[in-house]
Coordinates of C-alpha atoms in Angstrom, one line a residue:
Chain A
M1 CA -0.2 -0.1 0.3
T2 CA 1.8 3.5 -1.2
E3 CA 1.3 6.3 1.0
F4 CA 1.0 10.4 -0.1
A5 CA 3.6 11.3 2.4
D6 CA 6.8 9.7 1.9
A7 CA 6.5 8.4 5.5
T8 CA 4.0 7.1 7.8
V9 CA 5.5 9.1 10.9
D10 CA 3.8 10.2 13.7
R11 CA 2.8 14.2 13.0
A12 CA 3.6 15.7 16.5
A13 CA 7.2 14.3 16.6
S14 CA 7.8 14.8 12.7
T15 CA 7.2 18.7 13.3
A16 CA 8.8 18.6 16.3
A17 CA 12.2 16.6 14.4
A18 CA 11.8 18.7 11.5
S19 CA 12.8 22.3 12.5
A20 CA 13.5 23.8 9.3
P21 CA 10.1 25.4 8.0
F22 CA 8.9 23.2 4.4
V23 CA 7.5 26.7 3.3
R24 CA 8.0 29.6 3.6
L25 CA 6.7 33.6 2.7
E26 CA 9.0 36.0 4.0
G27 CA 7.7 40.0 4.0
V28 CA 5.7 39.1 1.3
W29 CA 3.7 42.0 -0.4
K30 CA 1.4 41.7 -3.6
R31 CA -0.5 44.4 -4.9
F32 CA -3.1 44.0 -8.2
G33 CA -2.6 47.2 -10.1
P34 CA -3.3 50.1 -7.0
L35 CA -5.4 48.0 -5.1
E36 CA -2.9 45.8 -1.6
V37 CA -4.4 42.1 -1.6
L38 CA -1.0 40.8 0.7
R39 CA 0.1 43.3 3.0
G40 CA 3.6 41.9 5.0
I41 CA 2.5 38.3 5.2
H42 CA 5.4 35.9 7.4
L43 CA 4.5 32.5 7.5
D44 CA 6.2 28.8 8.3
V45 CA 4.7 25.9 7.1
R46 CA 6.7 22.9 9.2
Q47 CA 6.8 19.5 7.4
G48 CA 3.5 17.5 8.3
E49 CA 1.7 20.5 9.8
V50 CA -1.8 21.1 8.7
V51 CA -2.6 24.9 8.7
V52 CA -5.7 26.4 8.1
L53 CA -6.3 29.6 7.1
I54 CA -9.8 31.3 7.5
G55 CA -11.0 35.0 6.5
P56 CA -13.5 36.8 5.2
S57 CA -13.4 37.7 1.4
G58 CA -11.3 39.7 0.2
S59 CA -8.4 38.5 2.9
G60 CA -6.1 37.1 0.7
K61 CA -6.1 34.5 1.9
S62 CA -6.8 32.0 -1.9
T63 CA -3.7 35.4 -3.4
L64 CA -2.1 33.4 -1.2
L65 CA -1.9 30.4 -2.6
R66 CA -1.3 31.5 -6.0
C67 CA 1.5 32.8 -4.8
V68 CA 2.6 30.1 -3.0
C69 CA 2.2 28.0 -6.1
L70 CA 3.4 31.0 -8.9
L71 CA 0.3 31.2 -10.2
E72 CA 0.6 34.8 -9.2
P73 CA 3.5 37.2 -8.8
I74 CA 4.8 39.2 -5.6
Q75 CA 6.2 42.3 -5.3
R76 CA 8.1 42.3 -2.0
G77 CA 9.4 39.3 -0.1
E78 CA 10.5 36.0 -0.8
I79 CA 8.6 32.4 -0.6
Q80 CA 10.4 29.4 -0.1
I81 CA 9.8 25.6 -0.3
E82 CA 12.3 24.0 1.5
G83 CA 14.9 26.3 1.7
V84 CA 14.9 27.4 -1.8
P85 CA 13.5 30.6 -3.0
I86 CA 11.0 29.9 -5.8
A87 CA 9.3 33.6 -5.5
V88 CA 11.1 36.9 -5.2
G89 CA 9.5 39.7 -4.9
S90 CA 9.2 42.4 -8.4
E91 CA 10.6 45.0 -6.0
E92 CA 13.5 43.0 -4.8
R93 CA 16.7 43.8 -6.1
G94 CA 18.8 41.0 -5.8
K95 CA 19.1 37.5 -7.5
K96 CA 15.6 36.0 -8.8
P97 CA 15.3 32.0 -9.6
D98 CA 16.2 30.3 -12.3
K99 CA 13.6 28.7 -14.3
G100 CA 15.3 25.5 -13.8
T101 CA 14.7 25.7 -10.2
I102 CA 11.7 27.1 -10.2
R103 CA 9.7 23.8 -12.7
R104 CA 12.6 21.0 -10.1
M105 CA 10.7 22.6 -7.0
R106 CA 6.5 23.7 -8.5
Q107 CA 6.6 19.8 -8.2
E108 CA 6.9 20.0 -4.3
I109 CA 4.1 21.4 -4.6
G110 CA 0.2 20.5 -5.7
M111 CA -3.0 23.2 -5.8
V112 CA -6.6 21.9 -5.6
F113 CA -9.6 24.2 -6.9
Q114 CA -12.3 25.6 -5.7
S115 CA -14.2 25.6 -9.8
F116 CA -12.0 21.5 -9.6
N117 CA -10.4 22.7 -12.9
L118 CA -10.3 19.2 -14.2
F119 CA -9.8 19.0 -17.6
P120 CA -13.6 18.3 -19.5
H121 CA -12.1 16.5 -22.6
L122 CA -10.3 13.9 -21.0
T123 CA -11.1 11.4 -18.7
A124 CA -11.0 10.8 -15.4
K125 CA -8.0 9.1 -15.7
Q126 CA -6.4 10.9 -18.3
N127 CA -6.7 14.4 -16.3
I128 CA -4.6 11.7 -13.5
A129 CA -2.3 10.4 -15.8
L130 CA -1.4 13.4 -18.0
A131 CA 1.1 15.3 -15.7
P132 CA 3.0 12.1 -14.7
R133 CA 3.1 11.1 -18.3
R134 CA 4.4 14.6 -19.9
V135 CA 6.5 16.0 -16.7
R136 CA 7.9 12.5 -14.7
G137 CA 8.2 10.6 -17.6
L138 CA 6.1 8.3 -16.7
S139 CA 5.2 5.9 -19.8
R140 CA 2.2 5.2 -20.5
T141 CA 1.3 2.0 -18.7
A142 CA 3.1 2.9 -15.2
A143 CA 1.1 6.3 -15.4
D144 CA -2.0 4.3 -16.1
A145 CA -1.2 2.3 -13.4
L146 CA -0.8 5.2 -10.9
A147 CA -3.9 6.7 -11.9
H148 CA -5.9 3.5 -11.0
E149 CA -4.4 3.6 -7.9
L150 CA -5.2 6.9 -6.9
L151 CA -8.7 6.4 -8.0
A152 CA -8.9 3.9 -6.0
R153 CA -7.6 5.6 -3.1
V154 CA -9.6 8.5 -3.6
G155 CA -13.1 6.2 -3.8
L156 CA -13.3 6.4 -7.6
S157 CA -12.3 3.2 -9.2
D158 CA -15.3 2.5 -11.2
K159 CA -15.4 6.5 -13.0
A160 CA -11.6 6.3 -14.1
D161 CA -13.5 6.0 -18.4
E162 CA -16.0 8.6 -17.2
H163 CA -15.3 12.1 -19.0
P164 CA -15.5 14.9 -15.6
S165 CA -19.6 16.3 -17.1
R166 CA -20.9 12.3 -15.8
L167 CA -19.5 13.3 -12.6
S168 CA -21.0 14.8 -9.4
G169 CA -19.1 17.5 -8.1
G170 CA -18.1 15.7 -5.3
Q171 CA -16.4 12.6 -7.6
Q172 CA -14.8 16.0 -9.9
Q173 CA -13.4 17.1 -7.1
R174 CA -11.9 13.8 -5.6
A175 CA -10.5 13.3 -8.7
A176 CA -8.4 16.8 -8.8
I177 CA -7.7 15.8 -5.7
A178 CA -5.9 12.0 -6.8
R179 CA -4.3 14.6 -10.1
A180 CA -2.2 16.7 -7.9
L181 CA -1.5 14.4 -6.0
A182 CA 0.0 12.0 -9.1
M183 CA 3.2 14.6 -9.2
R184 CA 4.0 13.5 -6.0
P185 CA 3.9 16.9 -4.3
Q186 CA 5.2 17.4 -0.5
V187 CA 3.1 20.1 0.0
M188 CA -0.7 20.3 -1.3
L189 CA -2.7 23.1 -1.3
F190 CA -6.3 24.0 -1.3
D191 CA -8.9 26.8 -2.0
E192 CA -11.6 26.7 -1.2
I193 CA -12.2 22.9 -2.5
T194 CA -15.7 22.5 -0.9
S195 CA -17.6 26.0 -1.0
A196 CA -18.9 25.1 -4.7
L197 CA -20.3 22.2 -4.0
D198 CA -24.2 20.6 -2.4
P199 CA -23.8 20.3 0.9
E200 CA -24.3 16.3 1.5
L201 CA -21.0 16.1 -1.0
V202 CA -18.5 18.2 1.2
G203 CA -17.8 15.2 3.2
E204 CA -16.9 13.1 1.0
V205 CA -14.1 15.1 -0.4
L206 CA -13.5 16.1 3.5
R207 CA -12.5 12.6 4.6
V208 CA -9.7 12.5 1.8
M209 CA -8.5 15.5 3.2
R210 CA -8.6 13.8 6.7
Q211 CA -7.4 10.5 5.3
L212 CA -4.7 12.9 3.9
A213 CA -3.8 14.7 7.0
N214 CA -3.3 11.6 8.7
E215 CA -0.8 10.6 7.0
G216 CA 1.2 13.2 7.2
M217 CA 0.9 15.8 4.3
T218 CA 1.9 19.0 4.1
M219 CA -1.2 21.0 3.6
L220 CA -1.6 24.2 3.9
V221 CA -5.5 25.2 3.8
V222 CA -8.3 27.8 3.4
T223 CA -11.1 26.7 3.9
H224 CA -14.9 27.6 5.7
E225 CA -15.1 24.6 7.2
M226 CA -14.6 25.2 10.2
G227 CA -15.5 21.5 11.5
F228 CA -12.2 20.1 9.8
A229 CA -10.0 22.9 10.8
R230 CA -11.1 21.8 14.5
D231 CA -10.5 18.5 13.9
A232 CA -7.6 18.5 11.6
A233 CA -5.2 21.2 11.8
D234 CA -2.5 22.0 13.7
R235 CA -3.0 25.8 13.4
V236 CA -5.0 28.2 12.3
I237 CA -4.0 31.3 11.1
F238 CA -7.2 33.9 10.7
M239 CA -6.1 36.5 8.2
D240 CA -8.3 40.1 6.8
Q241 CA -7.0 42.9 4.2
G242 CA -4.2 41.1 3.8
M243 CA -2.4 41.0 7.3
I244 CA -1.9 37.8 9.0
V245 CA -4.1 38.9 12.8
E246 CA -3.8 36.1 14.2
E247 CA -2.3 32.3 14.5
D248 CA -2.9 29.4 17.2
A249 CA -3.6 26.1 18.1
P250 CA -7.3 25.4 17.0
E251 CA -8.8 25.1 20.3
V252 CA -8.0 28.4 21.2
I253 CA -8.3 30.5 18.2
F254 CA -12.4 28.6 17.9
T255 CA -12.7 29.8 22.3
R256 CA -10.8 32.0 23.2
P257 CA -9.7 34.3 20.3
E258 CA -7.6 37.3 21.0
K259 CA -7.8 39.8 17.9
G260 CA -11.7 41.9 17.8
R261 CA -11.4 41.5 14.1
T262 CA -11.5 37.3 15.0
Q263 CA -14.2 37.3 17.6
A264 CA -16.3 39.5 14.6
F265 CA -15.4 36.9 11.8
L266 CA -16.8 33.9 13.9
R267 CA -19.1 35.5 15.1
Q268 CA -20.3 35.6 12.3
L269 CA -20.0 32.4 11.5
L270 CA -21.8 31.3 14.1
E271 CA -25.0 33.2 13.4
R272 CA -24.8 31.9 9.8
A273 CA -24.4 28.2 10.9
Chain B
M1 CA -38.7 28.9 -72.1
D2 CA -36.8 26.3 -74.5
F3 CA -35.0 24.0 -72.3
D4 CA -32.5 21.3 -73.6
W5 CA -30.6 19.7 -71.7
T6 CA -29.3 17.0 -74.0
N7 CA -25.7 19.5 -73.8
L8 CA -25.5 19.0 -70.5
W9 CA -23.9 15.3 -71.1
E10 CA -21.4 16.4 -73.5
Y11 CA -20.1 18.0 -71.3
L12 CA -20.2 16.8 -68.0
P13 CA -16.3 15.5 -67.5
F14 CA -15.0 18.6 -68.7
L15 CA -17.2 20.5 -66.0
L16 CA -16.1 17.4 -63.1
A17 CA -12.8 18.2 -64.8
G18 CA -13.6 21.7 -63.5
A19 CA -14.4 20.9 -60.6
G20 CA -12.3 18.7 -59.6
T21 CA -9.7 22.3 -60.0
T22 CA -11.8 23.6 -57.3
L23 CA -11.1 21.1 -55.3
A24 CA -7.4 21.5 -56.1
I25 CA -7.4 24.9 -55.0
T26 CA -9.8 24.6 -52.3
G27 CA -7.1 22.2 -50.8
V28 CA -3.9 23.8 -51.2
A29 CA -5.6 26.8 -49.6
A30 CA -7.2 25.4 -47.0
A31 CA -3.7 23.6 -45.9
I32 CA -2.1 26.7 -46.2
A33 CA -4.4 29.3 -44.2
T34 CA -4.9 26.5 -41.5
V35 CA -1.1 26.7 -40.6
L36 CA -0.4 29.4 -40.9
G37 CA -3.8 31.0 -39.5
L38 CA -2.7 28.9 -36.2
V39 CA 1.0 30.4 -36.6
L40 CA -0.6 33.3 -36.9
A41 CA -3.3 33.4 -33.8
L42 CA -0.6 31.7 -31.4
A43 CA 1.2 35.6 -32.1
R44 CA -1.2 37.9 -31.6
I45 CA -1.6 36.1 -27.9
S46 CA 1.9 35.6 -26.9
G47 CA 2.1 38.9 -25.7
R48 CA 5.6 40.1 -27.2
R49 CA 4.7 43.0 -28.7
I50 CA 7.5 41.7 -31.8
L51 CA 4.8 38.5 -32.9
S52 CA 2.0 39.9 -32.2
W53 CA 2.4 43.5 -33.9
P54 CA 3.4 41.8 -37.3
A55 CA 0.1 39.4 -36.8
Y56 CA -2.3 42.4 -36.0
A57 CA -0.9 44.2 -39.5
Y58 CA -0.7 40.8 -41.7
I59 CA -4.5 40.6 -40.8
E60 CA -5.7 43.4 -41.1
F61 CA -3.9 43.3 -44.5
F62 CA -5.6 40.2 -45.5
R63 CA -8.7 41.0 -44.3
T64 CA -9.3 44.5 -45.8
T65 CA -8.5 43.8 -49.4
P66 CA -11.0 42.0 -51.8
P67 CA -9.3 38.4 -52.5
L68 CA -10.1 39.1 -56.0
I69 CA -7.2 42.1 -56.0
Q70 CA -5.1 39.5 -53.6
I71 CA -5.2 36.7 -57.4
V72 CA -4.2 39.5 -59.5
W73 CA -1.9 40.9 -57.6
F74 CA -0.5 37.3 -56.9
Y75 CA -0.7 36.5 -60.3
F76 CA 1.2 39.5 -62.3
V77 CA 3.2 41.0 -59.3
V78 CA 4.3 38.7 -57.4
P79 CA 6.4 37.1 -60.0
V80 CA 8.3 40.0 -60.8
L81 CA 9.2 40.5 -57.1
I82 CA 10.1 36.9 -56.8
G83 CA 11.9 36.3 -60.1
Y84 CA 9.6 33.4 -60.5
E85 CA 6.6 32.5 -62.6
L86 CA 3.4 30.9 -61.0
N87 CA 1.1 30.0 -63.2
S88 CA -2.6 30.6 -62.7
F89 CA -3.8 27.6 -60.5
Q90 CA -0.5 28.1 -57.9
A91 CA -1.4 32.0 -57.6
A92 CA -5.0 31.5 -56.8
S93 CA -4.1 28.8 -54.1
A94 CA -1.8 31.0 -52.9
A95 CA -3.4 33.7 -52.9
L96 CA -6.6 32.6 -51.4
G97 CA -4.6 30.3 -49.3
L98 CA -2.6 34.2 -47.7
N99 CA -6.5 35.5 -47.3
V100 CA -8.0 33.0 -45.6
A101 CA -5.2 32.4 -43.3
A102 CA -5.9 36.4 -41.7
F103 CA -10.0 34.8 -41.3
L104 CA -8.6 30.8 -39.3
G105 CA -6.3 32.9 -36.9
E106 CA -9.0 35.3 -35.4
I107 CA -11.2 32.2 -35.5
F108 CA -8.3 30.4 -33.7
R109 CA -7.3 33.0 -31.6
A110 CA -10.8 33.0 -30.3
G111 CA -10.8 29.8 -29.3
I112 CA -7.6 30.3 -27.9
Q113 CA -9.4 32.7 -25.8
G114 CA -12.4 30.9 -25.3
V115 CA -10.3 27.9 -23.5
D116 CA -10.8 28.7 -19.8
A117 CA -7.9 31.0 -17.6
T118 CA -8.6 28.3 -15.1
Q119 CA -7.7 25.6 -17.3
R120 CA -4.4 27.4 -17.7
D121 CA -3.5 27.7 -14.2
A122 CA -4.3 23.7 -13.4
A123 CA -1.7 22.6 -16.4
Q124 CA 0.8 25.4 -15.0
V125 CA 0.5 23.9 -11.3
L126 CA 0.9 20.2 -12.6
G127 CA 4.2 21.1 -13.9
L128 CA 2.9 21.1 -17.8
S129 CA 5.7 23.1 -20.0
R130 CA 3.6 25.3 -22.8
T131 CA 4.1 23.1 -24.9
D132 CA 2.3 20.4 -23.5
T133 CA 0.1 22.8 -22.3
Y134 CA -1.2 23.9 -25.4
R135 CA -0.9 20.4 -27.7
F136 CA -2.9 18.6 -24.3
V137 CA -5.3 20.8 -22.9
I138 CA -6.1 24.2 -24.5
L139 CA -6.2 23.0 -28.4
P140 CA -8.0 20.2 -27.8
Q141 CA -11.1 22.0 -26.0
A142 CA -10.1 25.2 -28.8
L143 CA -10.9 23.2 -30.9
R144 CA -14.3 22.5 -30.5
I145 CA -15.3 26.0 -30.0
V146 CA -13.6 26.8 -33.1
L147 CA -15.2 24.0 -35.5
P148 CA -18.2 26.2 -36.5
P149 CA -16.7 29.1 -37.4
A150 CA -13.8 27.8 -39.2
T151 CA -16.1 24.8 -41.4
T152 CA -18.1 28.4 -42.5
T153 CA -14.9 29.7 -43.3
I154 CA -13.5 26.7 -45.4
M155 CA -16.9 26.2 -47.2
L156 CA -16.7 30.5 -48.5
L157 CA -13.2 29.6 -49.5
L158 CA -14.5 26.7 -51.7
K159 CA -16.9 29.4 -53.4
A160 CA -14.0 31.9 -53.4
T161 CA -11.7 29.9 -55.8
A162 CA -14.7 31.7 -58.4
L163 CA -12.8 33.9 -58.2
A164 CA -9.4 32.3 -59.9
S165 CA -11.3 32.6 -62.6
A166 CA -10.3 36.5 -63.3
I167 CA -7.0 34.5 -63.9
G168 CA -7.9 32.7 -66.6
T169 CA -7.6 29.4 -63.7
M170 CA -9.7 26.2 -65.2
E171 CA -12.1 25.8 -62.3
L172 CA -15.5 25.4 -62.0
T173 CA -17.3 28.8 -62.7
R174 CA -14.7 29.4 -66.0
V175 CA -15.6 25.9 -67.4
G176 CA -18.7 27.2 -66.7
Q177 CA -18.5 30.4 -68.5
L178 CA -16.7 28.9 -71.9
I179 CA -19.4 25.9 -72.1
S180 CA -22.2 28.6 -72.1
I181 CA -20.6 30.9 -74.6
E182 CA -19.4 27.7 -76.2
T183 CA -23.6 26.6 -76.3
F184 CA -25.1 29.8 -75.5
R185 CA -27.0 28.3 -72.9
P186 CA -26.3 29.9 -69.8
F187 CA -29.1 28.8 -68.0
E188 CA -29.2 24.5 -68.2
I189 CA -24.7 25.7 -68.2
L190 CA -24.9 27.7 -64.6
T191 CA -27.9 25.4 -63.4
A192 CA -25.5 22.2 -62.9
V193 CA -22.6 25.0 -62.2
A194 CA -24.3 25.4 -58.9
I195 CA -25.8 22.1 -58.6
I196 CA -22.4 20.4 -59.0
Y197 CA -20.6 23.5 -56.6
F198 CA -23.5 22.0 -54.1
I199 CA -22.6 18.6 -54.2
I200 CA -18.7 19.4 -53.4
N201 CA -19.3 22.0 -50.7
Y202 CA -22.2 20.4 -48.5
P203 CA -19.5 17.0 -47.7
I204 CA -17.6 20.0 -45.8
A205 CA -20.4 20.8 -43.9
L206 CA -21.3 17.4 -43.1
A207 CA -17.9 15.9 -41.7
A208 CA -17.8 18.7 -39.8
R209 CA -20.6 17.7 -38.4
H210 CA -19.8 14.6 -37.7
L211 CA -16.9 16.2 -36.0
E212 CA -19.3 18.5 -34.3
R213 CA -21.1 15.2 -32.6
R214 CA -18.3 13.0 -32.0
L215 CA -16.7 16.1 -30.0
A216 CA -18.8 16.5 -28.2
I217 CA -19.8 13.0 -26.8
S218 CA -16.7 12.7 -25.3
G219 CA -18.4 14.9 -22.8
H220 CA -17.4 18.5 -23.1

């Protein structure tokens, strides 16, 4: 049986042992034109840690994820994976990471999107097998075998030859997770992956995420699912208006948040539920 | 009205030969236009001024000037410029190919840009190279979008080959004209010409519809 992470290690032990952060954001500033979306973000994620980002819309959570997987450029600051800079602010002087480094480190990051973004003209199996074949150089048979293995892990074995249009939202999202995992990333980013799902489909996706967390995958998750945050997160970070307002263990954030803005946000969430 | 259809059988071989030439010009021009159109579309999208501006200039020039003038110009002027004789078939095929490339270029660009930007995002985070992203993700989806307008353009191209008659190419229209003059029966001959145009053009529409249906079955 293969694991998603390289070793099934007790999460607490691994976070203590790996003291150097796996993902580091250092003084990251990002603007869209005149609009400042990230204002001086400092964030470390240790290997095997599950970090959940919460906050109101527009707080910059999704943008933060997009910057980490290099879909958006940053203006100031630096982003490192395993100590290697993969993004340097455009306004910073000094060396920018070269394309080879970026391509190499990019494989360590997997991302799952709110709108699934599966390739509609390919079957589930083909969606998953494409990148391993073209980027990691797997043969067609090896890639197909990997795809079948991952489909089984997310509970979609019988849907291998279906196109995304024939899958429910929950199934599509699980396929999207399998597709990201096919590249054997060391850290997985999740951008509100259950927000576009009907409520009854959310559970199956959260189940896969919990499974990943239990297997020691380093995860950075943006979500409104507070239940998941409470159960699976090692750390919860509250963001507002482009800044990290507060971060702590989930028990602390949800029961005794310090900052007024955190309290206001959580209160609002409870009122809606 | 006094119609005499008996002549038709006698001249049918000539008309069919003309139709063959029409199809040949269409084939060559369509091949040129498709390849060049794709190049133009990618150049327009590239974002690099040195690529996009010449593509833009090319497209606007060929879109705005009449194909008839382009055909005539190709036959009389280009040989002088390049020092190489062009027969009427070559001139017509080249001119129409370059002309239709401009239209297909815009159609392909619309098709490529019509593919959701999020598809590019997904391909990018998976680490797919730019080439692979186009080859496996973008272009297959763009194909479905461009099929209807591109088909129409090819069908228009087939009809535009009639313009080659102006430089003496023995395509269907010119053959029909000559036979009409010889037989003094323009009505019967030109009716036959119209029917033959329909017979050779309609399969293009059918083939495209078949292809559309096949792409749709695969679920997107």
